């Protein structure tokens, strides 16, 4: 027990959060905790941009024949929205939380390469700002986040928007690859004594697996962005059919990145749930090995499914069948996780904190996004529904109802560690319920309107039976959702200032990040508890579990 | 008029996809219900208040294998259904194209290789007879989607694709471009007119005729304007010197029901509005505002209205 009070009081005073809060300290920081927090703050800023873009689009779509936005504005908005949310919000947010949490979870002093870590962050931030600079430059990218050639080639996109898209994401992408390397080396070399790979906390495990996917996938994107940039600026012909290039080649390259990317956007979120659900169910994860191994299976399979984004291209039945098979297979390890989390809750003593509520909502909403994903793996269904609002609904159920719900869960869980103060549970309830209502109102109806024939990326649509009212519901839902985000920001703000002090381990959790003060001192740990199993702090409280081989992994 | 719904199939192909969609949707609905049911049960039964003492358990190999194997079996059976369904939804044997559709930024060129008919934006087919559609693109990627009649198919520049579509009964089927193709993508809509074989034959006969060039009245002036002004650079009217290929073929413009891929109804007033300022209605389209006088517009409309 005594080892829990690892930090003497005077050391604690020396390293108060406030003392390191000067702006210059932040900008020059190579401390993973400060960099992690800067990631979170920067992504929140981009999240606001992306959210406002979404709301503007929803106003335009709230009724057929609206003239709120000009078509070219609408096109820029949906491109910026998709690009922002994927590249400047979800991916860096997951990386940022990883940068904060992973070294703590493995009992390390910092990331393996602290300066590289800072470089990754600044590349991401300035890559994002470069993309947004296009707005002031007079023309933002307008060809959708997957930038299909030849629409993105110079003859069809004369303005510089798409070049900004290439260069901005290229910059951020280099940072992402560096983060991937950094995570891998950190986990490989800096684990506390006794923490073998099969005792890794699952969030760290999934971040590790994710880093390998990043290393495999991001270069495919960045290389094709270079090619597109060459096509645009130096008149090469990679994707331009008039000079012997192929637009389909772009699609292969892009989705060869794009589908692994989908998993990059979800795997760390699964890791968060695999921390939150056991702690609030007061039970270890159900089937650690299956959860860990299924993540590896997904990582391997994720590089073999890209063609399911291209069923409508008409590659032929055999390629379609191949990609349908791999896509169906990848659903199995995903299902394993859902059931493992339910199994964890089974027989537990569940505490419904806001964090846990987001985790529970994730289980249902992510399943809904998952089953529509399976529908898209069924080739003939995809032949009808791809590029309709059914896809828009599907991807938001996965990325918002899935990833972002898990991130909310994770932030409610780790905010006390990061700030030393608890987020308000009372505001948290409001945030939770408004998010659930707003989210489902916005996106559920989009399944229906998509199957009724509404395609995505249209700034206006015909007044066919029921289309108007369904779109109106979706738009109202979007504003409820927007409001819930404001409540969340409010919660962050007031709780950071006046929240209840958290203490080192407010949730009575088991992994190493809770074995130090909140926020941790610059050097993280004064003393690291011995690691004999997957739940070191539990072992400290239950010396008898020493004899339980299952606890050891 | 049939709205472009997946749930309103009107051909064997669309029916086949529709059946599969319904079966899979039901199965997936059951999966969602099971998960939701389990989650709800667990949340109620194992709340801390109801169930304060957690059971210590690390997993259960049998259960783990079960929840790996059952989804695998479900997916394998869906996969089996899919394989059986694919050829019915999109038969792979090909014949000569009955119709070739070429996607342009932001309109459809429609050619009938058998008869040489060329038209735009409105496809006529004989009801009850499967049609082999060839799909091509002139500039960027488009996608031809009329869900009541069958699958969608991307139109990729540099590639030719074939797809079977059909309509069982006569009627008007609405569809649209389903791959984002630029500023006026939203106004790139399709109408398919399925006609009884007799009516279709009549339509073909009408389209094959070359309309006479009017010699008197406003229409004669209009005909002159058309060939002497820039219109002829972009548009073709068979039987005249206008042989442009940038815009839609106007040989039988007056026989169509809409203008500019569904943007306006085809009546004299809207036609005049369109010719006067196309970019007012389709700001991103590639027909410029030519600064015509009202009189020129009136004459041009009078001429174009003779192109039945
Ligand atoms: Cu198009």
PDB file of N, CA and C in Angstrom, chain B residues 188-220:
ATOM      1  N   UNK B 188     -27.002  17.410 -61.875  1.00  0.00           N
ATOM      2  CA  UNK B 188     -26.693  16.476 -62.949  1.00  0.00           C
ATOM      3  C   UNK B 188     -27.632  15.297 -62.780  1.00  0.00           C
ATOM      4  N   UNK B 189     -28.857  15.505 -63.210  1.00  0.00           N
ATOM      5  CA  UNK B 189     -29.883  14.495 -62.963  1.00  0.00           C
ATOM      6  C   UNK B 189     -30.233  13.772 -64.253  1.00  0.00           C
ATOM      7  N   UNK B 190     -30.869  12.619 -64.083  1.00  0.00           N
ATOM      8  CA  UNK B 190     -31.174  11.758 -65.223  1.00  0.00           C
ATOM      9  C   UNK B 190     -32.677  11.478 -65.226  1.00  0.00           C
ATOM     10  N   UNK B 191     -33.250  11.374 -66.407  1.00  0.00           N
ATOM     11  CA  UNK B 191     -34.593  10.798 -66.509  1.00  0.00           C
ATOM     12  C   UNK B 191     -34.537   9.650 -67.501  1.00  0.00           C
ATOM     13  N   UNK B 192     -35.084   8.513 -67.100  1.00  0.00           N
ATOM     14  CA  UNK B 192     -35.194   7.398 -68.039  1.00  0.00           C
ATOM     15  C   UNK B 192     -36.667   7.229 -68.369  1.00  0.00           C
ATOM     16  N   UNK B 193     -36.985   7.279 -69.653  1.00  0.00           N
ATOM     17  CA  UNK B 193     -38.357   7.069 -70.107  1.00  0.00           C
ATOM     18  C   UNK B 193     -38.446   5.647 -70.647  1.00  0.00           C
ATOM     19  N   UNK B 194     -39.123   4.775 -69.901  1.00  0.00           N
ATOM     20  CA  UNK B 194     -39.363   3.434 -70.424  1.00  0.00           C
ATOM     21  C   UNK B 194     -40.695   3.481 -71.153  1.00  0.00           C
ATOM     22  N   UNK B 195     -40.679   3.022 -72.405  1.00  0.00           N
ATOM     23  CA  UNK B 195     -41.882   3.137 -73.224  1.00  0.00           C
ATOM     24  C   UNK B 195     -42.306   1.765 -73.712  1.00  0.00           C
ATOM     25  N   UNK B 196     -43.572   1.636 -74.046  1.00  0.00           N
ATOM     26  CA  UNK B 196     -44.006   0.387 -74.670  1.00  0.00           C
ATOM     27  C   UNK B 196     -43.228   0.247 -75.970  1.00  0.00           C
ATOM     28  N   UNK B 197     -42.993  -0.994 -76.436  1.00  0.00           N
ATOM     29  CA  UNK B 197     -42.175  -1.152 -77.646  1.00  0.00           C
ATOM     30  C   UNK B 197     -42.698  -0.322 -78.811  1.00  0.00           C
ATOM     31  N   UNK B 198     -44.008  -0.222 -78.944  1.00  0.00           N
ATOM     32  CA  UNK B 198     -44.547   0.546 -80.061  1.00  0.00           C
ATOM     33  C   UNK B 198     -44.179   2.015 -79.915  1.00  0.00           C
ATOM     34  N   UNK B 199     -44.386   2.563 -78.715  1.00  0.00           N
ATOM     35  CA  UNK B 199     -44.046   3.966 -78.504  1.00  0.00           C
ATOM     36  C   UNK B 199     -42.558   4.219 -78.686  1.00  0.00           C
ATOM     37  N   UNK B 200     -41.762   3.229 -78.228  1.00  0.00           N
ATOM     38  CA  UNK B 200     -40.311   3.404 -78.358  1.00  0.00           C
ATOM     39  C   UNK B 200     -39.916   3.424 -79.834  1.00  0.00           C
ATOM     40  N   UNK B 201     -40.538   2.536 -80.619  1.00  0.00           N
ATOM     41  CA  UNK B 201     -40.229   2.504 -82.048  1.00  0.00           C
ATOM     42  C   UNK B 201     -40.593   3.841 -82.684  1.00  0.00           C
ATOM     43  N   UNK B 202     -41.726   4.385 -82.249  1.00  0.00           N
ATOM     44  CA  UNK B 202     -42.164   5.680 -82.770  1.00  0.00           C
ATOM     45  C   UNK B 202     -41.140   6.766 -82.423  1.00  0.00           C
ATOM     46  N   UNK B 203     -40.704   6.711 -81.162  1.00  0.00           N
ATOM     47  CA  UNK B 203     -39.718   7.707 -80.716  1.00  0.00           C
ATOM     48  C   UNK B 203     -38.440   7.610 -81.550  1.00  0.00           C
ATOM     49  N   UNK B 204     -38.009   6.356 -81.761  1.00  0.00           N
ATOM     50  CA  UNK B 204     -36.795   6.161 -82.571  1.00  0.00           C
ATOM     51  C   UNK B 204     -36.971   6.743 -83.967  1.00  0.00           C
ATOM     52  N   UNK B 205     -38.130   6.457 -84.539  1.00  0.00           N
ATOM     53  CA  UNK B 205     -38.368   6.952 -85.898  1.00  0.00           C
ATOM     54  C   UNK B 205     -38.315   8.480 -85.910  1.00  0.00           C
ATOM     55  N   UNK B 206     -38.946   9.107 -84.918  1.00  0.00           N
ATOM     56  CA  UNK B 206     -38.932  10.576 -84.858  1.00  0.00           C
ATOM     57  C   UNK B 206     -37.518  11.115 -84.719  1.00  0.00           C
ATOM     58  N   UNK B 207     -36.731  10.454 -83.855  1.00  0.00           N
ATOM     59  CA  UNK B 207     -35.384  10.961 -83.590  1.00  0.00           C
ATOM     60  C   UNK B 207     -34.475  10.810 -84.801  1.00  0.00           C
ATOM     61  N   UNK B 208     -34.757   9.784 -85.610  1.00  0.00           N
ATOM     62  CA  UNK B 208     -33.878   9.568 -86.752  1.00  0.00           C
ATOM     63  C   UNK B 208     -34.088  10.609 -87.842  1.00  0.00           C
ATOM     64  N   UNK B 209     -35.294  11.217 -87.844  1.00  0.00           N
ATOM     65  CA  UNK B 209     -35.579  12.239 -88.861  1.00  0.00           C
ATOM     66  C   UNK B 209     -34.693  13.462 -88.634  1.00  0.00           C
ATOM     67  N   UNK B 210     -34.397  14.132 -89.739  1.00  0.00           N
ATOM     68  CA  UNK B 210     -33.672  15.394 -89.618  1.00  0.00           C
ATOM     69  C   UNK B 210     -34.685  16.514 -89.741  1.00  0.00           C
ATOM     70  N   UNK B 211     -34.802  17.358 -88.712  1.00  0.00           N
ATOM     71  CA  UNK B 211     -35.848  18.384 -88.772  1.00  0.00           C
ATOM     72  C   UNK B 211     -35.544  19.393 -89.875  1.00  0.00           C
ATOM     73  N   UNK B 212     -36.581  19.848 -90.574  1.00  0.00           N
ATOM     74  CA  UNK B 212     -36.365  20.821 -91.659  1.00  0.00           C
ATOM     75  C   UNK B 212     -35.917  22.169 -91.089  1.00  0.00           C
ATOM     76  N   UNK B 213     -35.123  22.895 -91.848  1.00  0.00           N
ATOM     77  CA  UNK B 213     -34.712  24.234 -91.409  1.00  0.00           C
ATOM     78  C   UNK B 213     -35.816  25.214 -91.776  1.00  0.00           C
ATOM     79  N   UNK B 214     -36.360  25.925 -90.789  1.00  0.00           N
ATOM     80  CA  UNK B 214     -37.480  26.830 -91.091  1.00  0.00           C
ATOM     81  C   UNK B 214     -37.034  27.941 -92.040  1.00  0.00           C
ATOM     82  N   UNK B 215     -37.946  28.355 -92.915  1.00  0.00           N
ATOM     83  CA  UNK B 215     -37.558  29.364 -93.901  1.00  0.00           C
ATOM     84  C   UNK B 215     -38.310  30.663 -93.710  1.00  0.00           C
ATOM     85  N   UNK B 216     -39.318  30.675 -92.845  1.00  0.00           N
ATOM     86  CA  UNK B 216     -40.067  31.917 -92.668  1.00  0.00           C
ATOM     87  C   UNK B 216     -40.169  32.263 -91.189  1.00  0.00           C
ATOM     88  N   UNK B 217     -40.448  33.558 -90.929  1.00  0.00           N
ATOM     89  CA  UNK B 217     -40.787  34.005 -89.577  1.00  0.00           C
ATOM     90  C   UNK B 217     -39.594  34.066 -88.653  1.00  0.00           C
ATOM     91  N   UNK B 218     -39.895  34.234 -87.352  1.00  0.00           N
ATOM     92  CA  UNK B 218     -38.858  34.340 -86.324  1.00  0.00           C
ATOM     93  C   UNK B 218     -37.942  33.121 -86.356  1.00  0.00           C
ATOM     94  N   UNK B 219     -38.546  31.954 -86.562  1.00  0.00           N
ATOM     95  CA  UNK B 219     -37.767  30.728 -86.504  1.00  0.00           C
ATOM     96  C   UNK B 219     -36.663  30.727 -87.547  1.00  0.00           C
ATOM     97  N   UNK B 220     -36.936  31.288 -88.712  1.00  0.00           N
ATOM     98  CA  UNK B 220     -35.906  31.343 -89.757  1.00  0.00           C
ATOM     99  C   UNK B 220     -34.752  32.217 -89.293  1.00  0.00           C
TER     100      UNK B 220
END
